[in-house]
XYZ file of C-alpha atoms in Angstrom:
714
model
C 6.066 20.005 -13.241
C 8.744 22.633 -12.840
C 7.618 23.883 -9.416
C 6.632 22.142 -6.220
C 2.887 22.064 -5.632
C 1.432 24.096 -2.816
C -0.575 22.427 -0.083
C -3.704 23.784 -1.778
C -2.649 22.106 -5.035
C -2.368 18.807 -3.170
C -5.834 19.242 -1.702
C -7.189 19.835 -5.204
C -5.386 16.716 -6.466
C -7.051 14.708 -3.748
C -10.446 16.137 -4.704
C -9.843 15.345 -8.381
C -11.002 11.755 -7.783
C -14.438 12.980 -6.682
C -16.133 12.525 -10.088
C -15.294 8.794 -9.968
C -16.299 8.478 -6.321
C -19.640 10.107 -7.111
C -20.318 7.312 -9.572
C -18.789 4.468 -7.603
C -20.066 4.999 -4.050
C -23.764 4.544 -4.961
C -22.812 1.499 -7.062
C -21.050 -0.135 -4.115
C -23.967 0.666 -1.791
C -26.426 -0.758 -4.320
C -24.315 -3.893 -4.749
C -24.351 -4.406 -0.978
C -28.147 -4.042 -0.805
C -28.681 -6.390 -3.732
C -26.317 -9.042 -2.360
C -28.000 -9.012 1.043
C -31.458 -9.167 -0.521
C -30.425 -12.084 -2.735
C -28.750 -14.196 -0.070
C -30.888 -13.273 2.947
C -34.376 -12.748 1.490
C -36.022 -13.430 4.847
C -34.333 -10.383 6.460
C -34.907 -6.671 6.026
C -31.609 -4.888 6.596
C -31.083 -1.320 7.722
C -27.641 -0.855 6.195
C -25.509 1.779 7.899
C -23.061 4.004 6.056
C -20.223 1.517 5.621
C -17.878 3.643 3.491
C -16.443 7.002 4.438
C -13.430 9.030 3.408
C -10.815 11.031 5.244
C -7.767 13.053 4.327
C -4.887 14.827 5.976
C -3.933 16.922 2.950
C -4.130 20.421 4.379
C -3.925 19.061 7.923
C -0.666 17.111 7.953
C 1.963 19.371 9.498
C 4.355 16.497 10.367
C 7.557 17.826 8.860
C 5.674 20.257 6.605
C 6.119 23.898 7.649
C 3.773 25.016 4.858
C 0.683 23.597 6.594
C -0.436 26.449 8.839
C -3.671 27.179 10.667
C -4.714 29.389 7.741
C -4.089 26.552 5.275
C -6.119 24.155 7.413
C -9.006 26.617 7.590
C -8.986 27.049 3.813
C -8.967 23.254 3.442
C -11.965 22.770 5.735
C -13.926 25.357 3.751
C -12.787 23.815 0.470
C -13.996 20.376 1.545
C -17.345 21.799 2.634
C -17.888 23.698 -0.600
C -16.857 20.668 -2.685
C -19.535 18.597 -0.935
C -22.096 21.340 -1.536
C -21.204 21.358 -5.248
C -21.861 17.603 -5.439
C -25.217 17.906 -3.734
C -26.266 20.876 -5.865
C -25.578 18.824 -9.002
C -27.616 15.913 -7.649
C -30.389 18.288 -6.645
C -30.562 19.720 -10.180
C -30.649 16.223 -11.698
C -33.559 15.200 -9.539
C -35.349 18.495 -10.149
C -35.174 17.962 -13.923
C -37.342 14.887 -13.940
C -39.273 14.803 -10.628
C -42.164 16.760 -12.090
C -45.065 14.715 -10.700
C -48.087 16.563 -9.325
C -49.803 16.208 -5.967
C -52.838 14.919 -7.882
C -50.793 11.853 -8.850
C -48.622 11.500 -5.749
C -50.583 12.454 -2.626
C -47.746 11.172 -0.469
C -45.916 14.438 -1.129
C -48.543 16.373 0.879
C -46.219 15.992 3.862
C -43.542 17.961 1.993
C -45.984 20.699 1.019
C -47.236 21.241 4.569
C -43.713 21.307 5.985
C -42.640 23.826 3.370
C -45.259 26.270 4.628
C -43.709 26.095 8.094
C -40.203 26.620 6.705
C -41.322 29.658 4.701
C -42.365 31.337 7.931
C -39.068 30.394 9.586
C -36.894 31.689 6.732
C -38.506 34.591 4.831
C -35.834 34.397 2.119
C -36.999 30.925 1.174
C -40.239 32.164 -0.384
C -38.418 33.896 -3.227
C -36.537 30.679 -4.044
C -39.599 28.425 -4.314
C -42.568 30.588 -5.289
C -41.958 30.402 -9.043
C -42.568 26.623 -8.863
C -46.317 25.735 -9.053
C -47.709 24.720 -5.632
C -48.877 21.303 -6.888
C -45.259 20.345 -7.769
C -44.394 19.573 -4.160
C -41.300 17.538 -4.917
C -39.771 20.255 -7.059
C -40.583 22.945 -4.481
C -38.928 20.764 -1.846
C -35.845 20.390 -4.033
C -35.739 24.156 -4.540
C -35.757 24.501 -0.769
C -32.805 22.107 -0.479
C -30.938 23.978 -3.213
C -31.528 27.295 -1.462
C -30.283 25.897 1.851
C -27.190 24.415 0.196
C -26.356 27.734 -1.423
C -26.827 29.430 1.938
C -24.325 26.940 3.401
C -21.341 27.984 1.304
C -18.578 29.703 3.208
C -15.149 31.188 2.586
C -14.085 31.265 6.237
C -15.143 29.382 9.322
C -15.908 32.621 11.160
C -18.210 33.986 8.440
C -21.744 34.696 9.628
C -23.991 31.680 9.201
C -26.656 32.587 6.641
C -30.322 31.998 7.403
C -31.388 28.486 6.482
C -27.879 27.085 6.037
C -27.301 23.465 6.940
C -25.580 23.059 10.277
C -24.647 19.453 9.566
C -24.812 16.687 7.013
C -27.488 14.995 9.129
C -29.891 17.881 8.486
C -29.353 17.525 4.729
C -29.809 13.765 5.000
C -33.164 14.292 6.722
C -34.344 16.520 3.873
C -33.301 14.051 1.161
C -34.681 11.130 3.143
C -38.047 12.928 3.273
C -38.202 12.761 -0.541
C -37.310 9.061 -0.545
C -39.999 8.209 2.002
C -42.689 10.125 0.138
C -41.750 8.399 -3.115
C -41.871 5.018 -1.400
C -45.298 5.800 0.025
C -46.602 6.893 -3.366
C -45.178 3.937 -5.309
C -45.225 1.234 -2.626
C -41.684 0.155 -3.472
C -38.127 0.886 -2.476
C -36.576 3.597 -4.601
C -33.115 3.368 -3.019
C -31.640 2.212 -6.321
C -33.099 5.178 -8.202
C -31.725 8.713 -8.429
C -33.176 9.798 -5.096
C -31.635 6.782 -3.373
C -28.353 7.408 -5.185
C -28.258 10.932 -3.826
C -29.105 9.683 -0.341
C -26.073 7.354 -0.488
C -23.881 10.312 -1.448
C -25.295 12.476 1.341
C -24.672 9.766 3.908
C -21.140 9.179 2.649
C -19.943 12.725 1.974
C -22.142 14.800 4.273
C -21.169 18.448 4.100
C -17.420 17.817 4.087
C -16.570 15.213 1.381
C -13.827 13.871 3.654
C -13.131 14.261 7.334
C -9.922 16.209 7.825
C -7.200 14.683 9.981
C -4.571 16.725 11.745
C -1.122 15.192 12.074
C 1.952 16.349 13.964
C 5.038 14.635 15.325
C 5.266 13.883 19.056
C 8.607 15.691 19.383
C 7.040 18.857 18.015
C 4.213 18.612 20.543
C 6.847 18.237 23.241
C 8.559 21.436 22.050
C 5.229 23.302 21.966
C 4.265 22.162 25.464
C 7.702 23.020 26.834
C 7.430 26.508 25.324
C 4.013 27.110 26.919
C 4.978 25.781 30.353
C 8.176 27.824 30.290
C 6.267 30.968 29.358
C 3.910 30.633 32.363
C 6.723 29.704 34.741
C 5.606 26.138 35.479
C 8.603 24.231 34.088
C 11.905 25.247 32.535
C 12.851 21.803 31.182
C 9.770 19.841 30.211
C 11.644 17.623 27.732
C 14.279 16.719 30.323
C 11.757 15.836 33.032
C 10.737 12.301 33.884
C 7.628 10.883 32.261
C 5.717 10.913 35.559
C 6.680 14.535 36.239
C 5.541 15.564 32.766
C 2.276 13.708 33.267
C 1.573 15.472 36.554
C 2.437 18.873 35.059
C -0.097 18.342 32.275
C -2.825 17.054 34.588
C -2.371 19.875 37.104
C -2.516 22.583 34.421
C -5.215 21.015 32.201
C -7.629 23.724 31.100
C -6.102 26.348 33.410
C -3.314 27.800 31.288
C -3.746 31.569 30.828
C -3.758 33.248 27.442
C -0.244 34.401 26.589
C 1.003 37.311 24.473
C 2.182 36.056 21.098
C 5.617 37.633 21.465
C 6.380 35.296 24.379
C 5.937 32.179 22.246
C 7.773 30.470 19.410
C 6.163 30.636 15.910
C 5.301 26.910 15.959
C 3.596 27.305 19.338
C 1.563 30.284 18.142
C 0.436 28.440 15.024
C -0.493 25.328 17.012
C -2.600 27.328 19.465
C -4.287 29.008 16.497
C -4.865 25.579 14.947
C -6.652 24.161 17.981
C -8.769 27.275 18.334
C -9.649 26.848 14.662
C -10.619 23.207 15.199
C -12.934 24.219 18.032
C -14.633 26.837 15.869
C -14.895 24.329 13.008
C -16.712 21.845 15.252
C -19.043 24.574 16.505
C -19.798 25.820 12.991
C -19.681 22.666 10.831
C -20.320 19.947 13.400
C -17.945 17.213 14.649
C -18.103 15.257 11.368
C -15.762 17.730 9.700
C -12.846 16.382 11.765
C -11.233 12.965 11.568
C -8.593 12.661 14.249
C -5.468 14.259 15.634
C -2.744 11.793 14.624
C 0.456 11.816 16.692
C 3.424 10.577 14.660
C 6.142 8.640 16.487
C 4.019 8.139 19.600
C 6.236 6.760 22.342
C 4.288 7.161 25.575
C 0.897 8.078 27.008
C 2.256 11.561 27.744
C 2.300 12.221 23.983
C -1.446 11.573 23.912
C -2.085 13.560 27.090
C -0.242 16.510 25.521
C -2.767 16.711 22.667
C -5.694 16.443 25.099
C -4.060 19.230 27.128
C -3.855 21.509 24.076
C -7.439 20.660 23.057
C -8.848 21.401 26.519
C -6.973 24.700 26.506
C -8.736 25.611 23.242
C -12.134 24.346 24.466
C -12.483 26.338 27.666
C -16.101 27.436 27.881
C -17.157 25.178 24.997
C -20.082 22.769 25.125
C -19.365 19.205 26.241
C -20.080 17.809 22.756
C -17.403 20.116 21.364
C -14.890 18.921 23.970
C -15.629 15.326 22.973
C -15.291 15.935 19.232
C -11.536 15.498 18.792
C -10.359 11.924 18.355
C -6.757 11.506 19.457
C -4.937 8.868 17.402
C -1.541 7.532 18.508
C 0.634 6.415 15.593
C 3.080 3.622 16.417
C 5.799 3.357 13.792
C 9.239 2.304 14.957
C 9.947 -1.250 16.076
C 10.530 -0.328 19.713
C 7.357 1.785 19.838
C 5.355 -1.099 18.354
C 6.717 -3.450 21.024
C 5.578 -1.048 23.761
C 2.314 -0.079 22.062
C 0.053 -2.149 24.331
C 1.714 -0.678 27.428
C 1.261 2.827 26.005
C -2.402 2.173 25.246
C -3.020 0.711 28.711
C -1.443 3.785 30.303
C -3.709 6.015 28.172
C -6.863 4.128 29.119
C -5.910 4.004 32.797
C -5.662 7.795 32.951
C -9.095 8.942 34.283
C -9.201 12.182 32.294
C -8.452 10.443 29.016
C -10.847 7.587 29.841
C -13.565 10.206 30.404
C -12.752 11.809 27.038
C -12.943 8.432 25.297
C -16.200 7.488 27.033
C -17.840 10.455 25.303
C -16.770 8.804 22.006
C -18.505 5.502 22.842
C -15.220 4.020 24.051
C -13.874 3.567 20.539
C -10.175 4.291 20.200
C -8.510 4.673 16.826
C -4.902 3.453 16.719
C -2.689 3.995 13.698
C 0.133 1.616 12.815
C 2.813 2.766 10.401
C 4.175 0.385 7.784
C 6.696 2.753 6.218
C 8.821 3.919 9.129
C 8.689 0.516 10.826
C 10.217 -1.060 7.713
C 12.839 1.683 7.463
C 13.655 1.217 11.137
C 13.783 -2.574 11.393
C 13.661 -4.112 7.949
C 10.916 -5.980 6.146
C 10.271 -9.132 8.182
C 10.798 -7.422 11.528
C 8.277 -4.739 10.577
C 5.692 -7.218 9.275
C 5.831 -9.208 12.482
C 6.067 -6.126 14.704
C 2.876 -4.736 13.183
C 1.008 -8.041 13.430
C 2.060 -8.700 17.010
C 1.362 -5.100 18.077
C -2.206 -5.337 16.800
C -2.775 -8.512 18.785
C -1.450 -6.985 21.984
C -3.216 -3.648 21.482
C -6.508 -5.481 20.973
C -5.998 -7.412 24.211
C -5.105 -4.255 26.142
C -8.180 -2.451 24.834
C -10.478 -5.384 25.632
C -9.203 -5.352 29.208
C -10.571 -1.794 29.523
C -13.837 -2.493 27.617
C -12.625 -0.303 24.762
C -13.094 -1.043 21.051
C -10.229 -0.358 18.646
C -10.335 0.768 15.040
C -6.945 0.180 13.444
C -5.769 2.775 10.963
C -3.257 1.156 8.612
C -0.687 3.606 7.264
C 0.192 1.678 4.123
C 1.987 3.105 1.112
C 1.738 1.916 -2.457
C 5.105 0.165 -2.667
C 5.912 -3.210 -1.118
C 8.529 -1.635 1.140
C 5.794 0.524 2.684
C 3.125 -2.104 3.281
C 1.795 -2.157 -0.274
C 0.352 -5.106 -2.130
C -3.191 -6.288 -2.860
C -5.529 -4.554 -0.395
C -7.892 -7.474 0.166
C -5.014 -9.893 0.781
C -3.527 -7.465 3.267
C -6.814 -7.160 5.172
C -7.385 -10.903 5.326
C -3.851 -11.418 6.666
C -4.497 -9.211 9.721
C -4.882 -10.747 13.185
C -8.536 -11.788 13.619
C -8.863 -9.747 16.826
C -7.762 -6.609 14.947
C -10.940 -6.590 12.831
C -14.249 -5.860 14.525
C -16.108 -4.593 11.488
C -14.113 -1.354 11.335
C -10.963 -0.589 9.398
C -9.190 2.436 8.024
C -6.595 2.447 5.233
C -4.407 5.113 3.701
C -4.429 5.570 -0.070
C -1.259 7.553 -0.668
C 0.222 9.384 -3.609
C 0.319 7.363 -6.794
C -2.229 4.907 -5.364
C -4.942 7.544 -5.808
C -4.406 7.463 -9.552
C -4.038 3.678 -9.728
C -7.235 2.951 -7.838
C -9.531 5.909 -8.411
C -8.863 7.400 -11.843
C -10.953 4.676 -13.498
C -14.537 3.979 -12.434
C -14.439 0.204 -12.873
C -11.154 -0.186 -11.004
C -12.412 2.093 -8.215
C -15.588 0.018 -7.891
C -13.651 -3.239 -7.801
C -11.226 -1.894 -5.200
C -13.903 -0.541 -2.841
C -15.937 -3.714 -3.271
C -12.907 -5.862 -2.372
C -11.994 -3.732 0.647
C -15.584 -3.878 1.927
C -15.797 -7.628 1.289
C -12.444 -8.375 2.942
C -13.360 -6.326 6.022
C -16.690 -8.142 6.401
C -15.132 -11.565 5.876
C -12.159 -10.863 8.125
C -14.477 -9.580 10.860
C -16.841 -12.552 10.829
C -15.149 -15.677 9.442
C -12.057 -16.002 11.582
C -9.371 -18.466 10.517
C -7.916 -20.828 13.064
C -5.651 -19.139 15.589
C -1.998 -19.537 14.629
C -0.260 -22.169 16.721
C 1.866 -20.883 19.570
C 4.875 -22.567 17.950
C 4.268 -20.498 14.798
C 4.223 -17.272 16.781
C 7.434 -18.191 18.561
C 9.149 -19.139 15.301
C 8.077 -15.916 13.607
C 9.357 -13.930 16.576
C 12.681 -15.716 16.235
C 12.821 -15.049 12.485
C 11.957 -11.383 12.985
C 14.643 -10.922 15.657
C 17.301 -12.421 13.386
C 16.110 -10.398 10.395
C 16.203 -7.221 12.509
C 19.801 -7.908 13.573
C 20.902 -8.495 9.967
C 19.175 -5.316 8.767
C 20.553 -3.119 11.552
C 24.023 -4.534 10.916
C 23.773 -3.152 7.388
C 22.361 0.314 8.091
C 24.710 0.874 11.042
C 27.803 0.073 8.982
C 30.293 2.961 8.882
C 29.747 4.842 5.638
C 26.240 3.502 4.999
C 24.750 6.967 4.529
C 27.512 7.754 2.034
C 26.800 4.517 0.185
C 23.067 5.214 0.086
C 23.614 8.801 -1.083
C 25.881 7.804 -3.956
C 24.479 4.401 -4.969
C 20.937 5.748 -5.406
C 19.533 8.899 -7.038
C 18.323 10.137 -3.620
C 19.614 13.678 -4.240
C 17.520 13.946 -7.378
C 14.484 12.463 -5.648
C 14.726 14.908 -2.752
C 14.773 17.783 -5.247
C 11.836 16.577 -7.343
C 8.958 19.086 -7.381
C 6.316 16.438 -6.612
C 5.167 17.300 -3.098
C 4.839 20.307 -0.823
C 6.498 18.556 2.115
C 10.291 18.463 2.571
C 11.820 14.994 2.282
C 13.305 15.192 5.784
C 11.445 15.942 8.994
C 14.089 18.238 10.458
C 16.547 18.674 7.615
C 19.135 16.363 9.185
C 21.326 14.171 6.984
C 20.504 10.928 8.758
C 18.558 7.769 8.066
C 16.234 8.377 11.013
C 15.258 11.825 9.731
C 14.734 10.759 6.115
C 11.132 10.244 5.077
C 10.117 6.699 4.187
C 8.888 7.753 0.746
C 12.258 8.928 -0.662
C 13.962 6.007 1.126
C 11.843 3.444 -0.736
C 11.787 5.547 -3.926
C 15.600 5.582 -4.089
C 15.980 1.805 -3.622
C 13.301 1.225 -6.265
C 15.126 3.408 -8.761
C 18.397 1.490 -8.484
C 16.494 -1.814 -8.776
C 17.517 -3.157 -5.360
C 14.128 -2.713 -3.624
C 16.034 -3.407 -0.417
C 13.277 -2.305 2.037
C 10.983 -5.106 0.846
C 13.263 -8.094 1.543
C 16.566 -7.359 3.293
C 17.177 -9.698 6.249
C 14.534 -12.199 5.168
C 16.944 -14.588 3.470
C 19.415 -15.003 6.319
C 16.662 -15.521 8.872
C 14.859 -18.214 6.861
C 17.884 -20.099 5.538
C 19.431 -20.358 8.997
C 16.266 -22.118 10.118
C 16.307 -24.361 7.058
C 19.872 -25.550 7.574
C 19.994 -25.563 11.383
C 16.557 -26.748 12.505
C 14.690 -29.202 10.290
C 11.689 -29.380 12.609
C 11.306 -25.606 12.546
C 11.736 -25.667 8.766
C 8.772 -27.997 8.378
C 6.766 -25.683 10.615
C 7.772 -22.757 8.435
C 6.527 -24.493 5.280
C 3.277 -25.251 7.093
C 2.960 -21.605 8.138
C 3.176 -20.530 4.510
C 0.429 -22.957 3.512
C -1.997 -22.333 6.370
C -1.402 -18.882 7.926
C -2.652 -15.907 5.826
C -0.249 -13.487 7.533
C 2.836 -15.508 6.657
C 1.548 -16.280 3.173
C 1.104 -12.573 2.422
C 4.504 -11.739 3.914
C 6.336 -14.230 1.689
C 4.263 -13.512 -1.436
C 4.838 -9.751 -1.208
C 8.581 -10.300 -0.768
C 8.516 -12.555 -3.840
C 7.102 -9.718 -5.952
C 9.804 -7.320 -4.759
C 12.580 -9.847 -5.419
C 11.176 -10.549 -8.886
C 11.441 -6.841 -9.674
C 14.929 -6.487 -8.178
C 17.981 -6.748 -10.431
C 21.351 -7.010 -8.607
C 23.275 -6.619 -11.870
C 21.734 -3.189 -12.358
C 22.185 -2.421 -8.666
C 25.893 -3.124 -8.951
C 26.224 -0.444 -11.651
C 24.863 2.061 -9.130
C 27.170 0.746 -6.405
C 30.132 1.532 -8.669
C 29.238 5.220 -8.296
C 30.368 5.151 -4.642
C 33.743 6.881 -4.622
C 34.929 5.473 -1.275
C 36.392 2.110 -2.274
C 36.391 0.758 1.268
C 32.691 1.575 1.744
C 31.812 0.114 -1.642
C 33.717 -3.138 -1.075
C 32.206 -3.644 2.378
C 28.580 -2.801 1.646
C 27.744 -3.978 -1.861
C 28.678 -7.637 -1.198
C 26.355 -7.564 1.824
C 23.447 -6.412 -0.352
C 24.154 -8.786 -3.222
C 24.607 -11.830 -0.976
C 21.461 -11.115 1.038
C 19.475 -10.660 -2.179
C 20.623 -14.104 -3.360
C 19.779 -15.632 0.020
C 16.344 -14.003 0.061
C 15.514 -15.243 -3.430
C 16.536 -18.761 -2.496
C 14.668 -18.605 0.813
C 11.417 -17.523 -0.847
C 11.715 -20.218 -3.523
C 12.351 -22.863 -0.874
C 9.397 -21.775 1.242
C 6.999 -21.569 -1.710
C 8.364 -24.711 -3.351
C 8.823 -23.117 -6.779
C 11.630 -23.181 -9.303
C 11.240 -19.497 -10.199
C 9.765 -16.458 -8.474
C 6.078 -15.805 -9.182
C 5.468 -19.205 -10.784
C 2.130 -19.164 -8.974
C 1.259 -15.732 -10.432
C 2.140 -16.107 -14.133
C 0.397 -12.926 -15.327
C 2.496 -10.777 -12.973
C 5.643 -12.671 -13.898
C 4.976 -12.005 -17.610
C 4.298 -8.341 -16.901
C 7.645 -7.876 -15.131
C 9.499 -9.804 -17.826
C 7.917 -7.621 -20.517
C 8.841 -4.362 -18.778
C 12.377 -5.131 -17.622
C 14.062 -4.837 -21.055
C 12.572 -1.357 -21.373
C 13.624 -0.249 -17.890
C 17.200 -1.565 -18.024
C 18.441 1.030 -20.568
C 16.873 3.828 -18.524
C 18.823 2.651 -15.479
C 22.071 2.643 -17.453
C 21.334 6.132 -18.756
C 20.609 7.311 -15.215
C 23.884 5.816 -13.937
C 25.810 7.539 -16.719
C 24.339 10.964 -16.001
C 24.753 10.593 -12.237
C 28.430 9.934 -12.989
C 28.673 12.964 -15.255
C 27.022 15.164 -12.661
C 29.623 14.202 -10.081
C 32.452 14.759 -12.573
C 31.178 18.168 -13.683
C 30.454 19.470 -10.189
C 27.631 21.588 -8.832
C 28.152 24.479 -11.247
C 27.185 22.372 -14.258
C 24.747 20.047 -12.505
C 21.745 22.105 -13.598
C 22.202 21.131 -17.230
C 21.916 17.440 -16.317
C 19.071 17.733 -13.845
C 16.292 17.600 -16.420
C 17.694 14.422 -17.984
C 17.966 12.830 -14.552
C 14.397 13.842 -13.748
C 13.188 12.223 -16.944
C 15.098 9.042 -16.117
C 13.515 8.953 -12.659
C 10.068 9.331 -14.206
C 10.732 6.647 -16.814
C 12.062 4.105 -14.316
C 9.142 4.763 -11.968
C 6.710 4.140 -14.814
C 8.469 0.917 -15.777
C 8.645 -0.336 -12.192
C 5.021 0.782 -11.699
C 5.893 2.256 -8.316
C 7.869 5.034 -6.699
C 7.665 5.133 -2.906
């Protein structure tokens, strides 16, 4: 497209998969019921809602100035109305054929008698149902549901609640469940696999919000907002510069007591954030707590980051009911390597804080913790990130268990291998056993939505595999990895981290990256509403993980998915034969290490150093080029050899021949596109900025073509 999408456009893109989900969700639920009935015929299961959906499109303001309180309000209403549209369609379908009379189905008498009570409660209901003959109790009941759904539509959260509107998805579920029970009574059989049961599955899954809406903001922004508020009331002039303990005490002492402040005294971001939290309170009061997912804190570094969000929420909830206060789930997101290493200490500090422990107790002591695959890889390299995430989950689980708290891990995976991508089921089964307790949350980002949900059969297979892997991983635990394996992996990760940081901290690395990849074109692509950098700084730390991985995929290096792996493994092979035998054993018997090596093998099979060298030749600083490209090329060779030695294969992907053939078939078509892209990047630099516009469209097309051939962007 020629223009960047708005946040609203992105919300609509997310909702565009709904037609497939409407078909697939009941199929997955039915498959679960049938499998349990087949294999456990002696049991009668009450199956809970085991699939649900969330989104932060319209709520993710981390680095996106276009997500305002007004945008979030429009998104919440859009999600509600989309759910109502689904249920209205299902209601009409059921109405078309559920024409049985009370003379044939006396079980529906319960619906008829209840309808009389509802008519007296809501006078407007009579007009909606009175043209349906009284003996058609089911159809009159469906008309009642339709009327209530139509009464539930809203354009704003503050609009007056119409008479008869549904306050929550649970109320709608009760009405649909009443039909199912009457049908079961009349026919003496379960009808959960029929149309009424299908609709009940959709009601339980989507409620009145399709997806729960997450809010996300970066911890540094929350620090700025808090500092602005405390400065405005005269409590602290330098919140950011204060010690962690001083900041903690400031927040605790002023929790829920901050006065309302004139808008002109506050920064725009502070005003919008206060408006946001007031909006979230009103949304919970109007739509119920199920409309919200969690408040995700990017780059969480300490318990004060979490306490800051609780502080803002309590400020918005003054005078609110206790169930409203308890509605917001606060979700720390640990991303960078150092933050992952301290994650258990941060969680323990959170759970030790009495006010936060009280807040969590109202949520049944279940804490959601998000772990970020993208920024951890960008920060520490592939192997260091894989191990950092695995080890952090083990330690977080232990810290939570010590406080009698249950953890749901939220895995922030991208589609590409450098952002935690790969087969979903394999990824789940490679998690630490203690990190799965029957609950799991995964991100499905960007292009993955199309790959997994634009086709009904693929969507069914994916959701079935995710459900299966979560159940298996939660109940059939593999043997605990040997302590020697953990120590060896820690050693490998430390060496890999050092090799990776040596590269990215080389003088001139940012120049090399800028000129040896099409990052400038990627940052200007009109494919997302969010800027490619959090704060607009020209630094690796500020660059988003998506364009980072996207750029290395385009120049066929795929560096984020393997760099540092080769040196770490080959040093063990040549220096410590005992450890090398352990390493081979780890690959055979430890799902985590198997997945780590196999995913790197895919990335290395897609990488092409010969093409990458053509891009490196675009770097105009000869010293930078001569220092950095040999490092990349040599480490790529080492990583290929290391993976082959560990797997025991002659060629990459010998154990996955279909994928190997697919890559071999696509490469000859992608190679010319890379050479064309290199040529036009060179011409753009030669012609200068004044003439760059004439080449931009060709470069955009080359980016699109290479992404299609590589089957991934970022």
